[in-house]
């Protein structure tokens, strides 16, 4: 290899790789130097894609997404706007590619984002996913009565 830069294209996302460098005066390794100090690098994780969020379930908002290559943990964020900068984490780092948000008030629409990471403290976390919206449904009213317009009769 000639030059000062190397791009390792045969890596897996999220896996740490250890690199060492040697210099030589020719392409056959003449007068090679010793190895450099170790450098650790990794290819970043992709943000979760295709986050599916339930619309109108009475008990909770359900979220699901496909697993991300190299990721073992996920964290869910929620916002009242579509702006990811306003989003706050509503879960810790978890190993499942799904989440149930039962804290949302019925009828209130919220916006969700998901982030992937390599470990349970969020190491090498991905960017946030694209936004997905969801809401809890409203219960049907009970004990309704109708009148004929006469206040004396129901």
Tab-separated table of N, CA and C in Angstrom:
chain	number	residue	atom	x	y	z
A	1	UNK	N	0.840	-1.169	0.000
A	1	UNK	CA	0.000	0.000	0.000
A	1	UNK	C	0.890	1.238	0.000
A	2	UNK	N	0.532	2.200	-0.794
A	2	UNK	CA	1.263	3.463	-0.817
A	2	UNK	C	0.365	4.563	-0.280
A	3	UNK	N	0.965	5.558	0.321
A	3	UNK	CA	0.195	6.699	0.801
A	3	UNK	C	0.088	6.732	2.309
A	4	UNK	N	-0.578	7.756	2.770
A	4	UNK	CA	-0.707	7.979	4.210
A	4	UNK	C	-2.067	7.597	4.769
A	5	UNK	N	-3.000	7.199	3.904
A	5	UNK	CA	-4.350	6.899	4.355
A	5	UNK	C	-4.746	5.498	3.937
A	6	UNK	N	-5.561	4.865	4.751
A	6	UNK	CA	-6.059	3.531	4.455
A	6	UNK	C	-7.532	3.472	4.863
A	7	UNK	N	-8.363	2.950	4.001
A	7	UNK	CA	-9.771	2.777	4.308
A	7	UNK	C	-10.068	1.286	4.337
A	8	UNK	N	-10.433	0.796	5.499
A	8	UNK	CA	-10.743	-0.618	5.670
A	8	UNK	C	-12.233	-0.819	5.387
A	9	UNK	N	-12.557	-1.330	4.224
A	9	UNK	CA	-13.958	-1.464	3.808
A	9	UNK	C	-14.555	-2.819	4.181
A	10	UNK	N	-13.759	-3.722	4.718
A	10	UNK	CA	-14.244	-5.056	5.085
A	10	UNK	C	-14.467	-5.170	6.590
A	11	UNK	N	-15.219	-4.246	7.151
A	11	UNK	CA	-15.490	-4.260	8.589
A	11	UNK	C	-16.982	-4.402	8.833
A	12	UNK	N	-17.306	-4.887	10.011
A	12	UNK	CA	-18.699	-5.028	10.431
A	12	UNK	C	-19.074	-3.826	11.293
A	13	UNK	N	-20.300	-3.305	11.151
A	13	UNK	CA	-20.719	-2.169	11.980
A	13	UNK	C	-20.659	-2.508	13.465
A	14	UNK	N	-20.144	-1.574	14.251
A	14	UNK	CA	-20.123	-1.730	15.695
A	14	UNK	C	-19.014	-2.587	16.263
A	15	UNK	N	-18.249	-3.267	15.437
A	15	UNK	CA	-17.164	-4.124	15.916
A	15	UNK	C	-15.888	-3.286	16.008
A	16	UNK	N	-15.198	-3.377	17.142
A	16	UNK	CA	-13.940	-2.644	17.290
A	16	UNK	C	-12.809	-3.406	16.614
A	17	UNK	N	-11.981	-2.667	15.897
A	17	UNK	CA	-10.823	-3.241	15.214
A	17	UNK	C	-9.565	-2.549	15.736
A	18	UNK	N	-8.467	-3.315	15.798
A	18	UNK	CA	-7.186	-2.809	16.291
A	18	UNK	C	-6.234	-2.707	15.103
A	19	UNK	N	-5.635	-1.534	14.942
A	19	UNK	CA	-4.758	-1.285	13.801
A	19	UNK	C	-3.363	-0.899	14.269
A	20	UNK	N	-2.357	-1.364	13.501
A	20	UNK	CA	-0.959	-1.029	13.706
A	20	UNK	C	-0.384	-0.666	12.346
A	21	UNK	N	0.608	0.205	12.314
A	21	UNK	CA	1.192	0.647	11.047
A	21	UNK	C	2.693	0.399	11.076
A	22	UNK	N	3.234	0.002	9.904
A	22	UNK	CA	4.683	-0.109	9.701
A	22	UNK	C	5.020	0.673	8.442
A	23	UNK	N	6.173	1.266	8.421
A	23	UNK	CA	6.654	1.968	7.227
A	23	UNK	C	7.814	1.180	6.635
A	24	UNK	N	7.957	1.281	5.321
A	24	UNK	CA	9.059	0.598	4.625
A	24	UNK	C	9.504	1.479	3.463
A	25	UNK	N	10.714	1.235	3.007
A	25	UNK	CA	11.248	2.060	1.916
A	25	UNK	C	10.854	1.540	0.537
A	26	UNK	N	10.290	0.337	0.453
A	26	UNK	CA	9.892	-0.214	-0.846
A	26	UNK	C	8.658	-1.070	-0.721
A	27	UNK	N	8.083	-1.426	-1.863
A	27	UNK	CA	6.838	-2.192	-1.845
A	27	UNK	C	7.025	-3.628	-1.369
A	28	UNK	N	8.253	-4.093	-1.309
A	28	UNK	CA	8.537	-5.431	-0.802
A	28	UNK	C	8.900	-5.425	0.679
A	29	UNK	N	8.718	-4.284	1.363
A	29	UNK	CA	8.971	-4.203	2.799
A	29	UNK	C	10.411	-3.962	3.178
A	30	UNK	N	11.231	-3.426	2.261
A	30	UNK	CA	12.641	-3.173	2.569
A	30	UNK	C	12.754	-2.132	3.690
A	31	UNK	N	13.697	-2.380	4.588
A	31	UNK	CA	14.011	-1.471	5.703
A	31	UNK	C	12.758	-1.088	6.484
A	32	UNK	N	11.955	-2.078	6.825
A	32	UNK	CA	10.693	-1.818	7.529
A	32	UNK	C	10.935	-1.324	8.949
A	33	UNK	N	10.103	-0.423	9.372
A	33	UNK	CA	10.161	0.092	10.746
A	33	UNK	C	9.476	-0.892	11.683
A	34	UNK	N	9.545	-0.600	12.950
A	34	UNK	CA	8.753	-1.355	13.915
A	34	UNK	C	7.289	-0.940	13.797
A	35	UNK	N	6.429	-1.629	14.524
A	35	UNK	CA	5.006	-1.293	14.478
A	35	UNK	C	4.727	-0.035	15.287
A	36	UNK	N	3.747	0.716	14.819
A	36	UNK	CA	3.292	1.901	15.549
A	36	UNK	C	2.523	1.465	16.785
A	37	UNK	N	2.122	2.424	17.557
A	37	UNK	CA	1.220	2.140	18.667
A	37	UNK	C	-0.138	1.719	18.128
A	38	UNK	N	-0.902	1.091	18.947
A	38	UNK	CA	-2.212	0.586	18.553
A	38	UNK	C	-3.224	1.726	18.408
A	39	UNK	N	-4.053	1.617	17.386
A	39	UNK	CA	-5.198	2.508	17.193
A	39	UNK	C	-6.434	1.638	17.123
A	40	UNK	N	-7.468	2.012	17.872
A	40	UNK	CA	-8.719	1.259	17.874
A	40	UNK	C	-9.770	2.080	17.142
A	41	UNK	N	-10.474	1.440	16.230
A	41	UNK	CA	-11.514	2.129	15.468
A	41	UNK	C	-12.673	1.177	15.220
A	42	UNK	N	-13.782	1.715	14.792
A	42	UNK	CA	-14.956	0.915	14.462
A	42	UNK	C	-15.758	1.631	13.388
A	43	UNK	N	-16.557	0.864	12.672
A	43	UNK	CA	-17.501	1.435	11.724
A	43	UNK	C	-18.783	1.726	12.486
A	44	UNK	N	-19.295	2.919	12.341
A	44	UNK	CA	-20.474	3.341	13.099
A	44	UNK	C	-21.715	2.508	12.795
A	45	UNK	N	-22.617	2.522	13.746
A	45	UNK	CA	-23.895	1.824	13.588
A	45	UNK	C	-24.865	2.677	12.787
A	46	UNK	N	-25.691	2.026	12.016
A	46	UNK	CA	-26.762	2.728	11.318
A	46	UNK	C	-27.870	3.051	12.316
A	47	UNK	N	-28.586	4.124	12.075
A	47	UNK	CA	-29.762	4.429	12.889
A	47	UNK	C	-30.843	3.402	12.579
A	48	UNK	N	-31.653	3.036	13.563
A	48	UNK	CA	-32.747	2.112	13.278
A	48	UNK	C	-33.643	2.660	12.164
A	49	UNK	N	-34.095	1.770	11.304
A	49	UNK	CA	-34.940	2.165	10.166
A	49	UNK	C	-36.333	1.579	10.344
A	50	UNK	N	-37.276	2.146	9.673
A	50	UNK	CA	-38.633	1.621	9.626
A	50	UNK	C	-39.238	1.423	11.015
A	51	UNK	N	-39.143	2.454	11.855
A	51	UNK	CA	-39.758	2.386	13.177
A	51	UNK	C	-41.271	2.433	12.988
A	52	UNK	N	-41.958	1.395	13.460
A	52	UNK	CA	-43.420	1.309	13.358
A	52	UNK	C	-44.022	1.661	14.710
A	53	UNK	N	-45.009	2.556	14.689
A	53	UNK	CA	-45.645	3.023	15.915
A	53	UNK	C	-47.149	2.839	15.780
A	54	UNK	N	-47.776	2.328	16.848
A	54	UNK	CA	-49.220	2.090	16.800
A	54	UNK	C	-49.994	3.405	16.803
A	55	UNK	N	-51.185	3.339	16.247
A	55	UNK	CA	-52.058	4.504	16.134
A	55	UNK	C	-53.404	4.175	16.767
A	56	UNK	N	-53.681	4.697	17.940
A	56	UNK	CA	-55.011	4.581	18.521
A	56	UNK	C	-55.269	3.404	19.433
A	57	UNK	N	-54.256	2.602	19.771
A	57	UNK	CA	-54.471	1.546	20.765
A	57	UNK	C	-54.867	2.194	22.086
A	58	UNK	N	-55.807	1.596	22.811
A	58	UNK	CA	-56.315	2.218	24.032
A	58	UNK	C	-55.331	2.184	25.197
A	59	UNK	N	-54.571	1.106	25.335
A	59	UNK	CA	-53.736	0.934	26.521
A	59	UNK	C	-52.374	1.603	26.442
A	60	UNK	N	-51.770	1.656	25.264
A	60	UNK	CA	-50.401	2.155	25.152
A	60	UNK	C	-50.044	2.379	23.685
A	61	UNK	N	-48.914	3.030	23.476
A	61	UNK	CA	-48.339	3.160	22.134
A	61	UNK	C	-47.277	2.070	22.013
A	62	UNK	N	-47.361	1.263	20.955
A	62	UNK	CA	-46.433	0.160	20.723
A	62	UNK	C	-45.444	0.570	19.639
A	63	UNK	N	-44.154	0.356	19.878
A	63	UNK	CA	-43.116	0.654	18.892
A	63	UNK	C	-42.354	-0.624	18.568
A	64	UNK	N	-42.002	-0.794	17.285
A	64	UNK	CA	-41.170	-1.914	16.827
A	64	UNK	C	-40.284	-1.436	15.694
A	65	UNK	N	-39.111	-2.068	15.576
A	65	UNK	CA	-38.187	-1.739	14.491
A	65	UNK	C	-37.303	-2.943	14.217
A	66	UNK	N	-36.766	-3.046	12.997
A	66	UNK	CA	-35.840	-4.144	12.697
A	66	UNK	C	-34.520	-3.963	13.448
A	67	UNK	N	-33.868	-5.060	13.768
A	67	UNK	CA	-32.557	-5.012	14.425
A	67	UNK	C	-31.555	-4.291	13.533
A	68	UNK	N	-30.579	-3.652	14.168
A	68	UNK	CA	-29.508	-2.952	13.458
A	68	UNK	C	-28.254	-3.813	13.523
A	69	UNK	N	-27.592	-4.012	12.386
A	69	UNK	CA	-26.363	-4.815	12.335
A	69	UNK	C	-25.323	-4.242	13.294
A	70	UNK	N	-24.785	-5.080	14.175
A	70	UNK	CA	-23.759	-4.682	15.126
A	70	UNK	C	-24.291	-4.109	16.422
A	71	UNK	N	-25.568	-3.773	16.482
A	71	UNK	CA	-26.154	-3.193	17.698
A	71	UNK	C	-26.717	-4.294	18.587
A	72	UNK	N	-26.604	-4.070	19.885
A	72	UNK	CA	-27.202	-4.997	20.846
A	72	UNK	C	-28.176	-4.298	21.777
A	73	UNK	N	-28.153	-2.961	21.763
A	73	UNK	CA	-29.011	-2.184	22.657
A	73	UNK	C	-29.700	-1.061	21.896
A	74	UNK	N	-30.876	-0.667	22.423
A	74	UNK	CA	-31.669	0.390	21.812
A	74	UNK	C	-32.227	1.293	22.905
A	75	UNK	N	-32.468	2.549	22.539
A	75	UNK	CA	-33.069	3.501	23.465
A	75	UNK	C	-34.134	4.293	22.698
A	76	UNK	N	-35.282	4.503	23.340
A	76	UNK	CA	-36.416	5.189	22.714
A	76	UNK	C	-36.497	6.616	23.235
A	77	UNK	N	-36.749	7.544	22.305
A	77	UNK	CA	-36.901	8.963	22.615
A	77	UNK	C	-38.292	9.408	22.187
A	78	UNK	N	-38.822	10.440	22.869
A	78	UNK	CA	-40.153	10.962	22.546
A	78	UNK	C	-40.123	12.481	22.571
A	79	UNK	N	-40.952	13.084	21.706
A	79	UNK	CA	-41.019	14.541	21.616
A	79	UNK	C	-42.434	14.964	21.249
A	80	UNK	N	-42.802	16.166	21.661
A	80	UNK	CA	-44.098	16.735	21.262
A	80	UNK	C	-44.008	17.339	19.863
A	81	UNK	N	-42.799	17.432	19.307
A	81	UNK	CA	-42.615	17.967	17.954
A	81	UNK	C	-41.824	16.966	17.124
A	82	UNK	N	-41.735	17.213	15.835
A	82	UNK	CA	-40.978	16.329	14.942
A	82	UNK	C	-39.484	16.615	14.992
A	83	UNK	N	-39.067	17.598	15.766
A	83	UNK	CA	-37.665	17.996	15.858
A	83	UNK	C	-36.921	17.073	16.827
A	84	UNK	N	-35.935	16.353	16.318
A	84	UNK	CA	-35.161	15.420	17.147
A	84	UNK	C	-34.434	16.133	18.291
A	85	UNK	N	-34.135	17.418	18.124
A	85	UNK	CA	-33.451	18.157	19.190
A	85	UNK	C	-34.326	18.308	20.428
A	86	UNK	N	-35.639	18.197	20.274
A	86	UNK	CA	-36.563	18.297	21.409
A	86	UNK	C	-36.817	16.946	22.075
A	87	UNK	N	-36.356	15.876	21.482
A	87	UNK	CA	-36.654	14.528	21.978
A	87	UNK	C	-35.875	14.217	23.258
A	88	UNK	N	-36.541	13.529	24.169
A	88	UNK	CA	-35.945	13.090	25.433
A	88	UNK	C	-36.093	11.579	25.562
A	89	UNK	N	-35.102	10.933	26.152
A	89	UNK	CA	-35.136	9.476	26.338
A	89	UNK	C	-36.283	9.107	27.280
A	90	UNK	N	-37.072	8.108	26.881
A	90	UNK	CA	-38.143	7.599	27.745
A	90	UNK	C	-37.884	6.150	28.153
A	91	UNK	N	-36.728	5.626	27.740
A	91	UNK	CA	-36.345	4.274	28.152
A	91	UNK	C	-34.855	4.279	28.448
A	92	UNK	N	-34.432	3.284	29.185
A	92	UNK	CA	-33.004	3.045	29.325
A	92	UNK	C	-32.537	2.266	28.103
A	93	UNK	N	-31.274	1.870	28.105
A	93	UNK	CA	-30.762	1.032	27.020
A	93	UNK	C	-31.310	-0.369	27.223
A	94	UNK	N	-31.963	-0.922	26.210
A	94	UNK	CA	-32.610	-2.229	26.311
A	94	UNK	C	-32.203	-3.110	25.138
A	95	UNK	N	-32.359	-4.410	25.306
A	95	UNK	CA	-31.899	-5.353	24.289
A	95	UNK	C	-32.982	-5.757	23.302
A	96	UNK	N	-34.201	-5.319	23.485
A	96	UNK	CA	-35.284	-5.676	22.576
A	96	UNK	C	-35.495	-4.591	21.526
A	97	UNK	N	-35.967	-4.995	20.351
A	97	UNK	CA	-36.249	-4.051	19.265
A	97	UNK	C	-37.734	-3.686	19.280
A	98	UNK	N	-38.235	-3.408	20.476
A	98	UNK	CA	-39.626	-2.977	20.644
A	98	UNK	C	-39.744	-2.263	21.987
A	99	UNK	N	-40.797	-1.472	22.124
A	99	UNK	CA	-41.031	-0.733	23.372
A	99	UNK	C	-42.518	-0.435	23.482
A	100	UNK	N	-43.019	-0.402	24.715
A	100	UNK	CA	-44.404	-0.043	24.988
A	100	UNK	C	-44.404	1.231	25.818
A	101	UNK	N	-45.035	2.285	25.309
A	101	UNK	CA	-45.151	3.564	26.033
A	101	UNK	C	-46.568	3.666	26.580
A	102	UNK	N	-46.725	3.357	27.862
A	102	UNK	CA	-48.049	3.421	28.496
A	102	UNK	C	-48.232	4.711	29.281
A	103	UNK	N	-47.258	5.609	29.217
A	103	UNK	CA	-47.331	6.852	29.990
A	103	UNK	C	-48.004	7.991	29.229
A	104	UNK	N	-48.258	7.814	27.962
A	104	UNK	CA	-48.854	8.861	27.145
A	104	UNK	C	-50.347	8.979	27.430
A	105	UNK	N	-50.834	10.202	27.558
A	105	UNK	CA	-52.264	10.429	27.790
A	105	UNK	C	-53.062	10.061	26.541
A	106	UNK	N	-54.264	9.492	26.726
A	106	UNK	CA	-55.098	9.153	25.572
A	106	UNK	C	-55.389	10.386	24.705
A	107	UNK	N	-55.340	10.174	23.384
A	107	UNK	CA	-55.650	11.236	22.441
A	107	UNK	C	-54.498	12.163	22.111
A	108	UNK	N	-53.403	12.074	22.825
A	108	UNK	CA	-52.244	12.954	22.602
A	108	UNK	C	-51.282	12.308	21.612
A	109	UNK	N	-50.993	12.998	20.514
A	109	UNK	CA	-50.031	12.481	19.534
A	109	UNK	C	-48.623	12.877	19.948
A	110	UNK	N	-47.691	11.925	19.851
A	110	UNK	CA	-46.289	12.202	20.148
A	110	UNK	C	-45.428	11.656	19.019
A	111	UNK	N	-44.184	12.100	19.014
A	111	UNK	CA	-43.232	11.728	17.971
A	111	UNK	C	-42.101	10.943	18.621
A	112	UNK	N	-41.730	9.830	17.990
A	112	UNK	CA	-40.764	8.893	18.554
A	112	UNK	C	-39.534	8.757	17.662
A	113	UNK	N	-38.399	8.516	18.323
A	113	UNK	CA	-37.118	8.276	17.668
A	113	UNK	C	-36.461	7.116	18.408
A	114	UNK	N	-35.592	6.365	17.727
A	114	UNK	CA	-34.877	5.252	18.354
A	114	UNK	C	-33.405	5.369	17.995
A	115	UNK	N	-32.550	5.013	18.944
A	115	UNK	CA	-31.100	5.037	18.754
A	115	UNK	C	-30.556	3.641	19.076
A	116	UNK	N	-29.528	3.215	18.360
A	116	UNK	CA	-28.890	1.906	18.574
A	116	UNK	C	-27.507	2.115	19.195
A	117	UNK	N	-27.039	1.118	19.957
A	117	UNK	CA	-25.703	1.192	20.563
A	117	UNK	C	-25.114	-0.205	20.691
A	118	UNK	N	-23.813	-0.238	20.986
A	118	UNK	CA	-23.104	-1.506	21.118
A	118	UNK	C	-23.240	-2.116	22.512
A	119	UNK	N	-23.470	-1.276	23.536
A	119	UNK	CA	-23.576	-1.822	24.889
A	119	UNK	C	-24.616	-1.053	25.698
A	120	UNK	N	-24.821	-1.495	26.929
A	120	UNK	CA	-25.872	-0.962	27.782
A	120	UNK	C	-25.619	0.410	28.358
A	121	UNK	N	-24.484	1.026	28.037
A	121	UNK	CA	-24.238	2.412	28.458
A	121	UNK	C	-24.246	3.355	27.256
A	122	UNK	N	-24.569	2.833	26.091
A	122	UNK	CA	-24.700	3.671	24.899
A	122	UNK	C	-23.416	3.902	24.133
A	123	UNK	N	-22.444	3.021	24.275
A	123	UNK	CA	-21.170	3.197	23.565
A	123	UNK	C	-21.385	3.173	22.054
A	124	UNK	N	-20.735	4.112	21.382
A	124	UNK	CA	-20.769	4.200	19.917
A	124	UNK	C	-22.198	4.233	19.378
A	125	UNK	N	-23.041	5.013	20.029
A	125	UNK	CA	-24.460	5.082	19.654
A	125	UNK	C	-24.639	5.673	18.257
A	126	UNK	N	-25.671	5.209	17.586
A	126	UNK	CA	-26.023	5.716	16.258
A	126	UNK	C	-26.706	7.069	16.397
A	127	UNK	N	-26.968	7.663	15.273
A	127	UNK	CA	-27.830	8.836	15.239
A	127	UNK	C	-29.250	8.375	15.548
A	128	UNK	N	-30.147	9.309	15.806
A	128	UNK	CA	-31.544	8.960	16.015
A	128	UNK	C	-32.176	8.529	14.697
A	129	UNK	N	-33.143	7.661	14.798
A	129	UNK	CA	-33.890	7.209	13.622
A	129	UNK	C	-34.714	8.359	13.055
A	130	UNK	N	-35.318	8.112	11.921
A	130	UNK	CA	-36.296	9.052	11.387
A	130	UNK	C	-37.491	9.078	12.341
A	131	UNK	N	-38.209	10.157	12.340
A	131	UNK	CA	-39.347	10.329	13.247
A	131	UNK	C	-40.512	9.429	12.845
A	132	UNK	N	-41.248	8.945	13.852
A	132	UNK	CA	-42.474	8.178	13.648
A	132	UNK	C	-43.474	8.637	14.701
A	133	UNK	N	-44.711	8.856	14.311
A	133	UNK	CA	-45.694	9.378	15.266
A	133	UNK	C	-46.661	8.288	15.709
A	134	UNK	N	-47.223	8.493	16.902
A	134	UNK	CA	-48.202	7.564	17.431
A	134	UNK	C	-49.033	8.230	18.507
A	135	UNK	N	-50.161	7.597	18.838
A	135	UNK	CA	-51.026	8.133	19.888
A	135	UNK	C	-51.863	7.016	20.486
A	136	UNK	N	-52.319	7.247	21.718
A	136	UNK	CA	-53.250	6.337	22.365
A	136	UNK	C	-54.656	6.759	22.000
A	137	UNK	N	-55.520	5.802	21.807
A	137	UNK	CA	-56.901	6.105	21.449
A	137	UNK	C	-57.717	6.556	22.645
A	138	UNK	N	-58.873	7.092	22.347
A	138	UNK	CA	-59.823	7.513	23.378
A	138	UNK	C	-60.852	6.407	23.577
A	139	UNK	N	-61.236	6.185	24.832
A	139	UNK	CA	-62.267	5.193	25.129
A	139	UNK	C	-63.623	5.714	24.671
A	140	UNK	N	-64.493	4.792	24.300
A	140	UNK	CA	-65.842	5.178	23.924
A	140	UNK	C	-66.604	5.635	25.158
A	141	UNK	N	-67.443	6.646	25.022
A	141	UNK	CA	-68.239	7.080	26.173
A	141	UNK	C	-69.235	5.984	26.567
A	142	UNK	N	-69.561	5.934	27.847
A	142	UNK	CA	-70.525	4.945	28.339
A	142	UNK	C	-71.707	5.673	28.962
A	143	UNK	N	-72.810	4.945	29.157
A	143	UNK	CA	-74.024	5.470	29.799
A	143	UNK	C	-74.568	6.711	29.113
A	144	UNK	N	-74.591	6.700	27.796
A	144	UNK	CA	-75.165	7.812	27.054
A	144	UNK	C	-76.679	7.714	27.078
A	145	UNK	N	-77.310	8.857	27.134
A	145	UNK	CA	-78.761	8.910	27.059
A	145	UNK	C	-79.137	9.934	26.007
A	146	UNK	N	-80.225	9.692	25.361
A	146	UNK	CA	-80.706	10.621	24.335
A	146	UNK	C	-82.070	11.148	24.733
A	147	UNK	N	-82.382	12.330	24.274
A	147	UNK	CA	-83.691	12.895	24.579
A	147	UNK	C	-84.392	13.266	23.278
A	148	UNK	N	-85.670	13.431	23.361
A	148	UNK	CA	-86.469	13.815	22.199
A	148	UNK	C	-86.585	15.325	22.098
A	149	UNK	N	-85.914	16.034	22.950
A	149	UNK	CA	-86.001	17.492	22.969
A	149	UNK	C	-86.912	17.991	24.076
A	150	UNK	N	-87.615	17.082	24.717
A	150	UNK	CA	-88.494	17.439	25.822
A	150	UNK	C	-87.714	17.175	27.098
A	151	UNK	N	-87.471	18.228	27.869
A	151	UNK	CA	-86.660	18.068	29.076
A	151	UNK	C	-87.327	17.212	30.122
A	152	UNK	N	-88.622	16.952	30.003
A	152	UNK	CA	-89.315	16.112	30.972
A	152	UNK	C	-89.152	14.639	30.645
A	153	UNK	N	-88.757	14.322	29.411
A	153	UNK	CA	-88.628	12.920	29.025
A	153	UNK	C	-87.195	12.662	28.496
A	154	UNK	N	-86.707	11.507	28.824
A	154	UNK	CA	-85.414	11.095	28.304
A	154	UNK	C	-85.616	9.871	27.454
